[in-house]
PDB file of C-alpha atoms in Angstrom:
ATOM      1  CA  MET I 276     -20.836 -39.780 -17.401  1.00  0.00           C
ATOM      2  CA  GLU I 277     -18.235 -39.684 -14.646  1.00  0.00           C
ATOM      3  CA  ASN I 278     -15.530 -40.727 -17.136  1.00  0.00           C
ATOM      4  CA  PHE I 279     -16.643 -38.054 -19.559  1.00  0.00           C
ATOM      5  CA  THR I 280     -16.535 -35.378 -16.831  1.00  0.00           C
ATOM      6  CA  PHE I 281     -13.098 -36.539 -15.718  1.00  0.00           C
ATOM      7  CA  LYS I 282     -11.799 -36.379 -19.331  1.00  0.00           C
ATOM      8  CA  LEU I 283     -13.311 -32.948 -19.846  1.00  0.00           C
ATOM      9  CA  ALA I 284     -11.651 -31.686 -16.657  1.00  0.00           C
ATOM     10  CA  MET I 285      -8.283 -33.138 -17.742  1.00  0.00           C
ATOM     11  CA  ILE I 286      -8.594 -31.514 -21.175  1.00  0.00           C
ATOM     12  CA  SER I 287      -9.378 -28.147 -19.622  1.00  0.00           C
ATOM     13  CA  ILE I 288      -6.405 -28.380 -17.299  1.00  0.00           C
ATOM     14  CA  MET I 289      -4.037 -29.384 -20.097  1.00  0.00           C
ATOM     15  CA  GLY I 290      -5.447 -26.506 -22.172  1.00  0.00           C
ATOM     16  CA  LEU I 291      -4.794 -24.041 -19.414  1.00  0.00           C
ATOM     17  CA  LEU I 292      -1.257 -25.347 -18.923  1.00  0.00           C
ATOM     18  CA  GLY I 293      -0.760 -25.069 -22.649  1.00  0.00           C
ATOM     19  CA  LEU I 294      -1.626 -21.374 -22.426  1.00  0.00           C
ATOM     20  CA  GLN I 295       0.998 -20.844 -19.815  1.00  0.00           C
ATOM     21  CA  LYS I 296       3.940 -18.905 -21.203  1.00  0.00           C
ATOM     22  CA  PRO I 297       7.467 -19.699 -20.054  1.00  0.00           C
ATOM     23  CA  ILE I 298       8.595 -16.660 -18.109  1.00  0.00           C
ATOM     24  CA  SER I 299      11.744 -14.945 -19.443  1.00  0.00           C
ATOM     25  CA  ALA I 300      13.729 -12.478 -17.304  1.00  0.00           C
ATOM     26  CA  GLN I 301      12.371  -8.958 -17.921  1.00  0.00           C
ATOM     27  CA  SER I 302      12.899  -5.472 -16.503  1.00  0.00           C
ATOM     28  CA  SER I 303      10.567  -2.559 -16.836  1.00  0.00           C
ATOM     29  CA  ILE I 304       9.873   1.034 -15.631  1.00  0.00           C
ATOM     30  CA  THR I 305       6.491   1.570 -14.012  1.00  0.00           C
ATOM     31  CA  ILE I 306       4.225   4.607 -13.577  1.00  0.00           C
ATOM     32  CA  ASP I 307       1.048   4.349 -11.505  1.00  0.00           C
ATOM     33  CA  ALA I 308      -1.656   6.194  -9.588  1.00  0.00           C
ATOM     34  CA  SER I 309      -3.800   5.087  -6.689  1.00  0.00           C
ATOM     35  CA  GLN I 310      -7.099   5.870  -4.960  1.00  0.00           C
ATOM     36  CA  VAL I 311      -6.417   5.628  -1.216  1.00  0.00           C
ATOM     37  CA  TYR I 312      -8.751   5.075   1.734  1.00  0.00           C
ATOM     38  CA  SER I 313      -6.678   5.863   4.819  1.00  0.00           C
ATOM     39  CA  ASN I 314      -7.271   5.752   8.598  1.00  0.00           C
ATOM     40  CA  PHE I 315      -5.443   5.688  11.927  1.00  0.00           C
ATOM     41  CA  ARG I 316      -5.060   2.879  14.489  1.00  0.00           C
ATOM     42  CA  PHE I 317      -5.042   4.820  17.747  1.00  0.00           C
ATOM     43  CA  ILE I 318      -4.326   3.363  21.250  1.00  0.00           C
ATOM     44  CA  ASP I 319      -4.571   5.598  24.343  1.00  0.00           C
ATOM     45  CA  SER I 320      -2.150   5.751  27.262  1.00  0.00           C
ATOM     46  CA  LEU I 321      -4.132   2.995  29.015  1.00  0.00           C
ATOM     47  CA  GLY I 322      -3.689   0.614  26.097  1.00  0.00           C
ATOM     48  CA  VAL I 323      -7.286   0.876  24.897  1.00  0.00           C
ATOM     49  CA  ARG I 324      -7.928   1.160  21.163  1.00  0.00           C
ATOM     50  CA  ASP I 325     -10.133   4.045  20.044  1.00  0.00           C
ATOM     51  CA  ASN I 326     -12.422   2.967  17.184  1.00  0.00           C
ATOM     52  CA  SER I 327     -14.123   6.331  16.712  1.00  0.00           C
ATOM     53  CA  TYR I 328     -11.776   7.359  13.828  1.00  0.00           C
ATOM     54  CA  SER I 329     -13.244   7.219  10.271  1.00  0.00           C
ATOM     55  CA  GLY I 330     -11.410   6.898   6.994  1.00  0.00           C
ATOM     56  CA  ALA I 331     -10.569   9.561   4.496  1.00  0.00           C
ATOM     57  CA  TYR I 332     -10.116   9.358   0.721  1.00  0.00           C
ATOM     58  CA  SER I 333      -6.964  10.629  -0.870  1.00  0.00           C
ATOM     59  CA  GLY I 334      -4.534   9.689  -3.623  1.00  0.00           C
ATOM     60  CA  ALA I 335      -0.981   8.506  -4.391  1.00  0.00           C
ATOM     61  CA  TYR I 336       1.314   8.135  -7.365  1.00  0.00           C
ATOM     62  CA  SER I 337       4.711   6.622  -7.906  1.00  0.00           C
ATOM     63  CA  LEU I 338       7.549   5.869 -10.352  1.00  0.00           C
ATOM     64  CA  GLY I 339       9.196   2.446 -10.085  1.00  0.00           C
ATOM     65  CA  TYR I 340      11.342  -0.379 -11.438  1.00  0.00           C
ATOM     66  CA  ARG I 341      10.330  -3.981 -11.731  1.00  0.00           C
ATOM     67  CA  HIS I 342      12.255  -7.126 -12.511  1.00  0.00           C
ATOM     68  CA  THR I 343      10.820 -10.559 -13.197  1.00  0.00           C
ATOM     69  CA  SER I 344      13.201 -13.543 -13.182  1.00  0.00           C
ATOM     70  CA  ALA I 345      12.904 -16.614 -15.338  1.00  0.00           C
ATOM     71  CA  LYS I 346      11.489 -18.535 -12.379  1.00  0.00           C
ATOM     72  CA  GLY I 347       8.737 -15.983 -11.633  1.00  0.00           C
ATOM     73  CA  LEU I 348      10.396 -14.132  -8.809  1.00  0.00           C
ATOM     74  CA  LEU I 349       9.160 -10.564  -8.890  1.00  0.00           C
ATOM     75  CA  LEU I 350      11.337  -7.715  -7.441  1.00  0.00           C
ATOM     76  CA  SER I 351      10.159  -4.152  -7.366  1.00  0.00           C
ATOM     77  CA  ALA I 352      11.220  -0.686  -6.073  1.00  0.00           C
ATOM     78  CA  ASN I 353       9.018   2.456  -6.009  1.00  0.00           C
ATOM     79  CA  ILE I 354       9.385   6.064  -4.996  1.00  0.00           C
ATOM     80  CA  GLY I 355       6.447   8.458  -4.950  1.00  0.00           C
ATOM     81  CA  MET I 356       3.991  10.613  -3.039  1.00  0.00           C
ATOM     82  CA  ARG I 357       1.071   9.420  -0.942  1.00  0.00           C
ATOM     83  CA  LYS I 358      -1.490  11.072   1.229  1.00  0.00           C
ATOM     84  CA  GLY I 359      -3.048   9.754   4.467  1.00  0.00           C
ATOM     85  CA  GLY I 360      -5.169  10.815   7.363  1.00  0.00           C
ATOM     86  CA  ALA I 361      -8.479  10.281   9.109  1.00  0.00           C
ATOM     87  CA  THR I 362     -11.586  12.044  10.373  1.00  0.00           C
ATOM     88  CA  MET I 363     -13.511  12.090  13.675  1.00  0.00           C
ATOM     89  CA  VAL I 364     -16.505  13.822  15.188  1.00  0.00           C
ATOM     90  CA  ILE I 365     -16.312  14.682  18.968  1.00  0.00           C
ATOM     91  CA  ASP I 366     -18.979  16.748  20.750  1.00  0.00           C
ATOM     92  CA  ASN I 367     -20.321  18.160  17.476  1.00  0.00           C
ATOM     93  CA  SER I 368     -16.805  19.208  16.388  1.00  0.00           C
ATOM     94  CA  ASN I 369     -15.349  17.869  13.163  1.00  0.00           C
ATOM     95  CA  TYR I 370     -11.725  16.784  13.252  1.00  0.00           C
ATOM     96  CA  GLU I 371      -9.747  16.037  10.091  1.00  0.00           C
ATOM     97  CA  TRP I 372      -6.130  15.028   9.619  1.00  0.00           C
ATOM     98  CA  SER I 373      -4.415  15.388   6.285  1.00  0.00           C
ATOM     99  CA  LEU I 374      -0.890  13.960   5.859  1.00  0.00           C
ATOM    100  CA  GLN I 375       1.443  13.976   2.837  1.00  0.00           C
ATOM    101  CA  TYR I 376       4.431  11.619   2.567  1.00  0.00           C
ATOM    102  CA  MET I 377       7.332  10.973   0.214  1.00  0.00           C
ATOM    103  CA  ASN I 378       7.260   7.166   0.117  1.00  0.00           C
ATOM    104  CA  LEU I 379       9.950   4.576  -0.799  1.00  0.00           C
ATOM    105  CA  LYS I 380       9.201   0.859  -0.859  1.00  0.00           C
ATOM    106  CA  ILE I 381      11.099  -2.192  -1.954  1.00  0.00           C
ATOM    107  CA  GLY I 382       9.210  -5.435  -2.510  1.00  0.00           C
ATOM    108  CA  ALA I 383       9.459  -9.096  -3.515  1.00  0.00           C
ATOM    109  CA  GLY I 384       6.866 -11.672  -4.644  1.00  0.00           C
ATOM    110  CA  TYR I 385       5.865 -14.090  -7.298  1.00  0.00           C
ATOM    111  CA  ILE I 386       4.127 -13.809 -10.656  1.00  0.00           C
ATOM    112  CA  TYR I 387       2.216 -16.509 -12.522  1.00  0.00           C
ATOM    113  CA  LYS I 388       1.972 -15.741 -16.268  1.00  0.00           C
ATOM    114  CA  LEU I 389      -0.296 -17.037 -18.985  1.00  0.00           C
ATOM    115  CA  THR I 390       0.092 -15.957 -22.615  1.00  0.00           C
ATOM    116  CA  LYS I 391      -0.656 -12.242 -22.014  1.00  0.00           C
ATOM    117  CA  LEU I 392      -2.085 -12.255 -18.488  1.00  0.00           C
ATOM    118  CA  GLY I 393      -0.117 -12.323 -15.273  1.00  0.00           C
ATOM    119  CA  ILE I 394      -1.251 -12.625 -11.620  1.00  0.00           C
ATOM    120  CA  TYR I 395       1.124 -11.665  -8.835  1.00  0.00           C
ATOM    121  CA  ALA I 396       1.494 -10.971  -5.097  1.00  0.00           C
ATOM    122  CA  THR I 397       4.197  -9.012  -3.326  1.00  0.00           C
ATOM    123  CA  ILE I 398       5.175  -7.897   0.148  1.00  0.00           C
ATOM    124  CA  SER I 399       6.964  -4.489   0.337  1.00  0.00           C
ATOM    125  CA  PRO I 400       8.594  -2.878   3.408  1.00  0.00           C
ATOM    126  CA  TYR I 401       8.345   0.893   3.142  1.00  0.00           C
ATOM    127  CA  VAL I 402       9.800   4.030   4.738  1.00  0.00           C
ATOM    128  CA  ALA I 403       8.191   7.485   4.359  1.00  0.00           C
ATOM    129  CA  CYS I 404       9.173  11.028   5.118  1.00  0.00           C
ATOM    130  CA  LEU I 405       6.457  13.508   6.198  1.00  0.00           C
ATOM    131  CA  LEU I 406       6.246  16.549   3.935  1.00  0.00           C
ATOM    132  CA  LYS I 407       3.000  18.175   5.231  1.00  0.00           C
ATOM    133  CA  ALA I 408       0.592  17.580   8.092  1.00  0.00           C
ATOM    134  CA  ASN I 409      -2.528  19.516   8.795  1.00  0.00           C
ATOM    135  CA  GLN I 410      -5.187  19.112  11.481  1.00  0.00           C
ATOM    136  CA  ARG I 411      -8.502  20.830  10.853  1.00  0.00           C
ATOM    137  CA  ILE I 412     -10.907  21.396  13.733  1.00  0.00           C
ATOM    138  CA  ASN I 413     -14.223  22.722  12.282  1.00  0.00           C
ATOM    139  CA  ASN I 414     -12.921  25.744  10.235  1.00  0.00           C
ATOM    140  CA  GLU I 415      -9.572  26.172  11.958  1.00  0.00           C
ATOM    141  CA  ASN I 416      -6.354  24.699  10.588  1.00  0.00           C
ATOM    142  CA  PHE I 417      -3.194  23.691  12.567  1.00  0.00           C
ATOM    143  CA  ASP I 418       0.179  22.856  11.062  1.00  0.00           C
ATOM    144  CA  ILE I 419       1.020  19.821  13.246  1.00  0.00           C
ATOM    145  CA  LYS I 420       4.275  19.158  11.425  1.00  0.00           C
ATOM    146  CA  LYS I 421       5.470  22.611  12.484  1.00  0.00           C
ATOM    147  CA  THR I 422       4.344  22.091  16.118  1.00  0.00           C
ATOM    148  CA  LYS I 423       5.998  18.674  16.134  1.00  0.00           C
ATOM    149  CA  SER I 424       2.728  16.940  17.097  1.00  0.00           C
ATOM    150  CA  ILE I 425       3.526  14.178  14.591  1.00  0.00           C
ATOM    151  CA  GLN I 426       6.700  12.266  13.742  1.00  0.00           C
ATOM    152  CA  ASN I 427       8.494  13.082  10.520  1.00  0.00           C
ATOM    153  CA  LEU I 428       8.989   9.392   9.783  1.00  0.00           C
ATOM    154  CA  ASP I 429       6.741   6.423   9.073  1.00  0.00           C
ATOM    155  CA  MET I 430       7.638   2.852   8.423  1.00  0.00           C
ATOM    156  CA  GLY I 431       5.758  -0.422   7.801  1.00  0.00           C
ATOM    157  CA  GLY I 432       4.757  -2.871   5.128  1.00  0.00           C
ATOM    158  CA  VAL I 433       2.464  -3.061   2.069  1.00  0.00           C
ATOM    159  CA  GLY I 434       0.749  -6.246   0.858  1.00  0.00           C
ATOM    160  CA  THR I 435      -0.198  -6.282  -2.849  1.00  0.00           C
ATOM    161  CA  LEU I 436      -2.321  -8.517  -5.071  1.00  0.00           C
ATOM    162  CA  GLY I 437      -2.306  -7.600  -8.747  1.00  0.00           C
ATOM    163  CA  SER I 438      -2.840  -8.624 -12.321  1.00  0.00           C
ATOM    164  CA  GLN I 439      -1.251  -7.446 -15.549  1.00  0.00           C
ATOM    165  CA  LEU I 440      -1.999  -7.599 -19.256  1.00  0.00           C
ATOM    166  CA  SER I 441       0.660  -7.329 -22.024  1.00  0.00           C
ATOM    167  CA  VAL I 442      -0.553  -4.885 -24.630  1.00  0.00           C
ATOM    168  CA  SER I 443       2.617  -5.283 -26.744  1.00  0.00           C
ATOM    169  CA  ASP I 444       6.214  -6.478 -26.341  1.00  0.00           C
ATOM    170  CA  TYR I 445       6.997  -3.161 -24.715  1.00  0.00           C
ATOM    171  CA  ILE I 446       3.851  -2.055 -22.858  1.00  0.00           C
ATOM    172  CA  THR I 447       2.000  -3.742 -19.950  1.00  0.00           C
ATOM    173  CA  VAL I 448      -0.996  -2.363 -18.025  1.00  0.00           C
ATOM    174  CA  TYR I 449      -1.677  -3.565 -14.465  1.00  0.00           C
ATOM    175  CA  GLY I 450      -4.128  -3.153 -11.624  1.00  0.00           C
ATOM    176  CA  GLU I 451      -3.508  -3.767  -7.904  1.00  0.00           C
ATOM    177  CA  VAL I 452      -5.239  -3.765  -4.557  1.00  0.00           C
ATOM    178  CA  ASN I 453      -2.982  -2.878  -1.584  1.00  0.00           C
ATOM    179  CA  TYR I 454      -3.080  -2.842   2.183  1.00  0.00           C
ATOM    180  CA  LEU I 455      -0.639  -0.511   4.051  1.00  0.00           C
ATOM    181  CA  MET I 456       0.172  -1.336   7.698  1.00  0.00           C
ATOM    182  CA  GLY I 457       2.211   1.285   9.506  1.00  0.00           C
ATOM    183  CA  LEU I 458       4.353  -0.155  12.285  1.00  0.00           C
ATOM    184  CA  TYR I 459       5.922   3.143  13.426  1.00  0.00           C
ATOM    185  CA  ASN I 460       4.272   5.225  16.113  1.00  0.00           C
ATOM    186  CA  ILE I 461       3.724   8.626  14.531  1.00  0.00           C
ATOM    187  CA  GLU I 462       2.647  10.384  17.779  1.00  0.00           C
ATOM    188  CA  GLY I 463       4.885  13.360  18.143  1.00  0.00           C
ATOM    189  CA  SER I 464       4.882  13.305  21.940  1.00  0.00           C
ATOM    190  CA  SER I 465       6.265   9.721  22.099  1.00  0.00           C
ATOM    191  CA  ARG I 466      10.024   9.236  22.300  1.00  0.00           C
ATOM    192  CA  GLY I 467      11.670   5.887  22.654  1.00  0.00           C
ATOM    193  CA  ASN I 468       8.398   3.973  21.936  1.00  0.00           C
ATOM    194  CA  THR I 469       8.620   3.824  18.232  1.00  0.00           C
ATOM    195  CA  PHE I 470       7.407   0.462  16.921  1.00  0.00           C
ATOM    196  CA  ALA I 471       4.194  -1.459  17.421  1.00  0.00           C
ATOM    197  CA  TRP I 472       5.911  -4.437  19.068  1.00  0.00           C
ATOM    198  CA  GLN I 473       7.715  -2.247  21.655  1.00  0.00           C
ATOM    199  CA  LYS I 474       6.129  -1.454  24.989  1.00  0.00           C
ATOM    200  CA  ALA I 475       4.703   2.047  24.959  1.00  0.00           C
ATOM    201  CA  ASN I 476       3.945   4.295  27.959  1.00  0.00           C
ATOM    202  CA  GLY I 477       1.957   6.923  26.022  1.00  0.00           C
ATOM    203  CA  GLN I 478      -0.421   7.219  23.134  1.00  0.00           C
ATOM    204  CA  GLN I 479       0.155   5.293  19.883  1.00  0.00           C
ATOM    205  CA  THR I 480      -0.981   6.164  16.357  1.00  0.00           C
ATOM    206  CA  TYR I 481      -0.285   4.088  13.291  1.00  0.00           C
ATOM    207  CA  ASN I 482      -1.108   4.631   9.636  1.00  0.00           C
ATOM    208  CA  ARG I 483      -3.483   2.217   7.931  1.00  0.00           C
ATOM    209  CA  ALA I 484      -4.698   2.334   4.281  1.00  0.00           C
ATOM    210  CA  PHE I 485      -6.403   0.377   1.486  1.00  0.00           C
ATOM    211  CA  SER I 486      -5.742   1.431  -2.039  1.00  0.00           C
ATOM    212  CA  ALA I 487      -6.574   0.519  -5.594  1.00  0.00           C
ATOM    213  CA  THR I 488      -3.853   1.140  -8.217  1.00  0.00           C
ATOM    214  CA  LEU I 489      -3.750   1.416 -11.980  1.00  0.00           C
ATOM    215  CA  GLY I 490      -0.441   1.622 -13.854  1.00  0.00           C
ATOM    216  CA  VAL I 491       1.667   1.174 -16.962  1.00  0.00           C
ATOM    217  CA  SER I 492       5.015  -0.515 -17.288  1.00  0.00           C
ATOM    218  CA  PHE I 493       7.472  -0.040 -20.110  1.00  0.00           C
ATOM    219  CA  THR I 494       9.818  -2.947 -20.878  1.00  0.00           C
ATOM    220  CA  ILE I 495      13.513  -2.296 -20.929  1.00  0.00           C
ATOM    221  CA  LYS I 496      15.191  -4.248 -23.748  1.00  0.00           C
TER     222      LYS I 496
END
């Protein structure tokens, strides 16, 4: 019985390896959209983290370029729009922050391809420019970009785990889960204390977000 089980396992492994498709170098244009669940990581001037913030749902979309080498190295570049923010309730007052960024990220990773299916992981540093920023307290709105209560810049990294399915020689659909970690202090009152690893004398706020992405890539021949 043990010999039979071993032979069955070996046959299954060889069958799986037989399905693996040699990766050829390929370039493509990508279009995608994401559902985003964003939040803030806030640390007060005493260095104590405030966990009273709650997440907010928003969206993102991007246009990109992707290149896969013959050895499975995956390189990508994306530019697009994303929203962020958070909510909080203090003394029966509702606080809501809504941010909108133009986002640029460049990533690298690895893809493992079977006949039509591919599984990949990437790490992507990003830089983002703030376009709009609104703080809502109950029914009153404040333009916190205009009042310079928030930085116009955000930087950090995005970790991605995804899978793709080749529909034809020219079209591939893909799905991803992503985690965005902001490393730049977006507090408008802080100057000279910009990154998470630098000593800060004031308050610190960093963007955080989980997202699920669906997209289509078009192969460039």
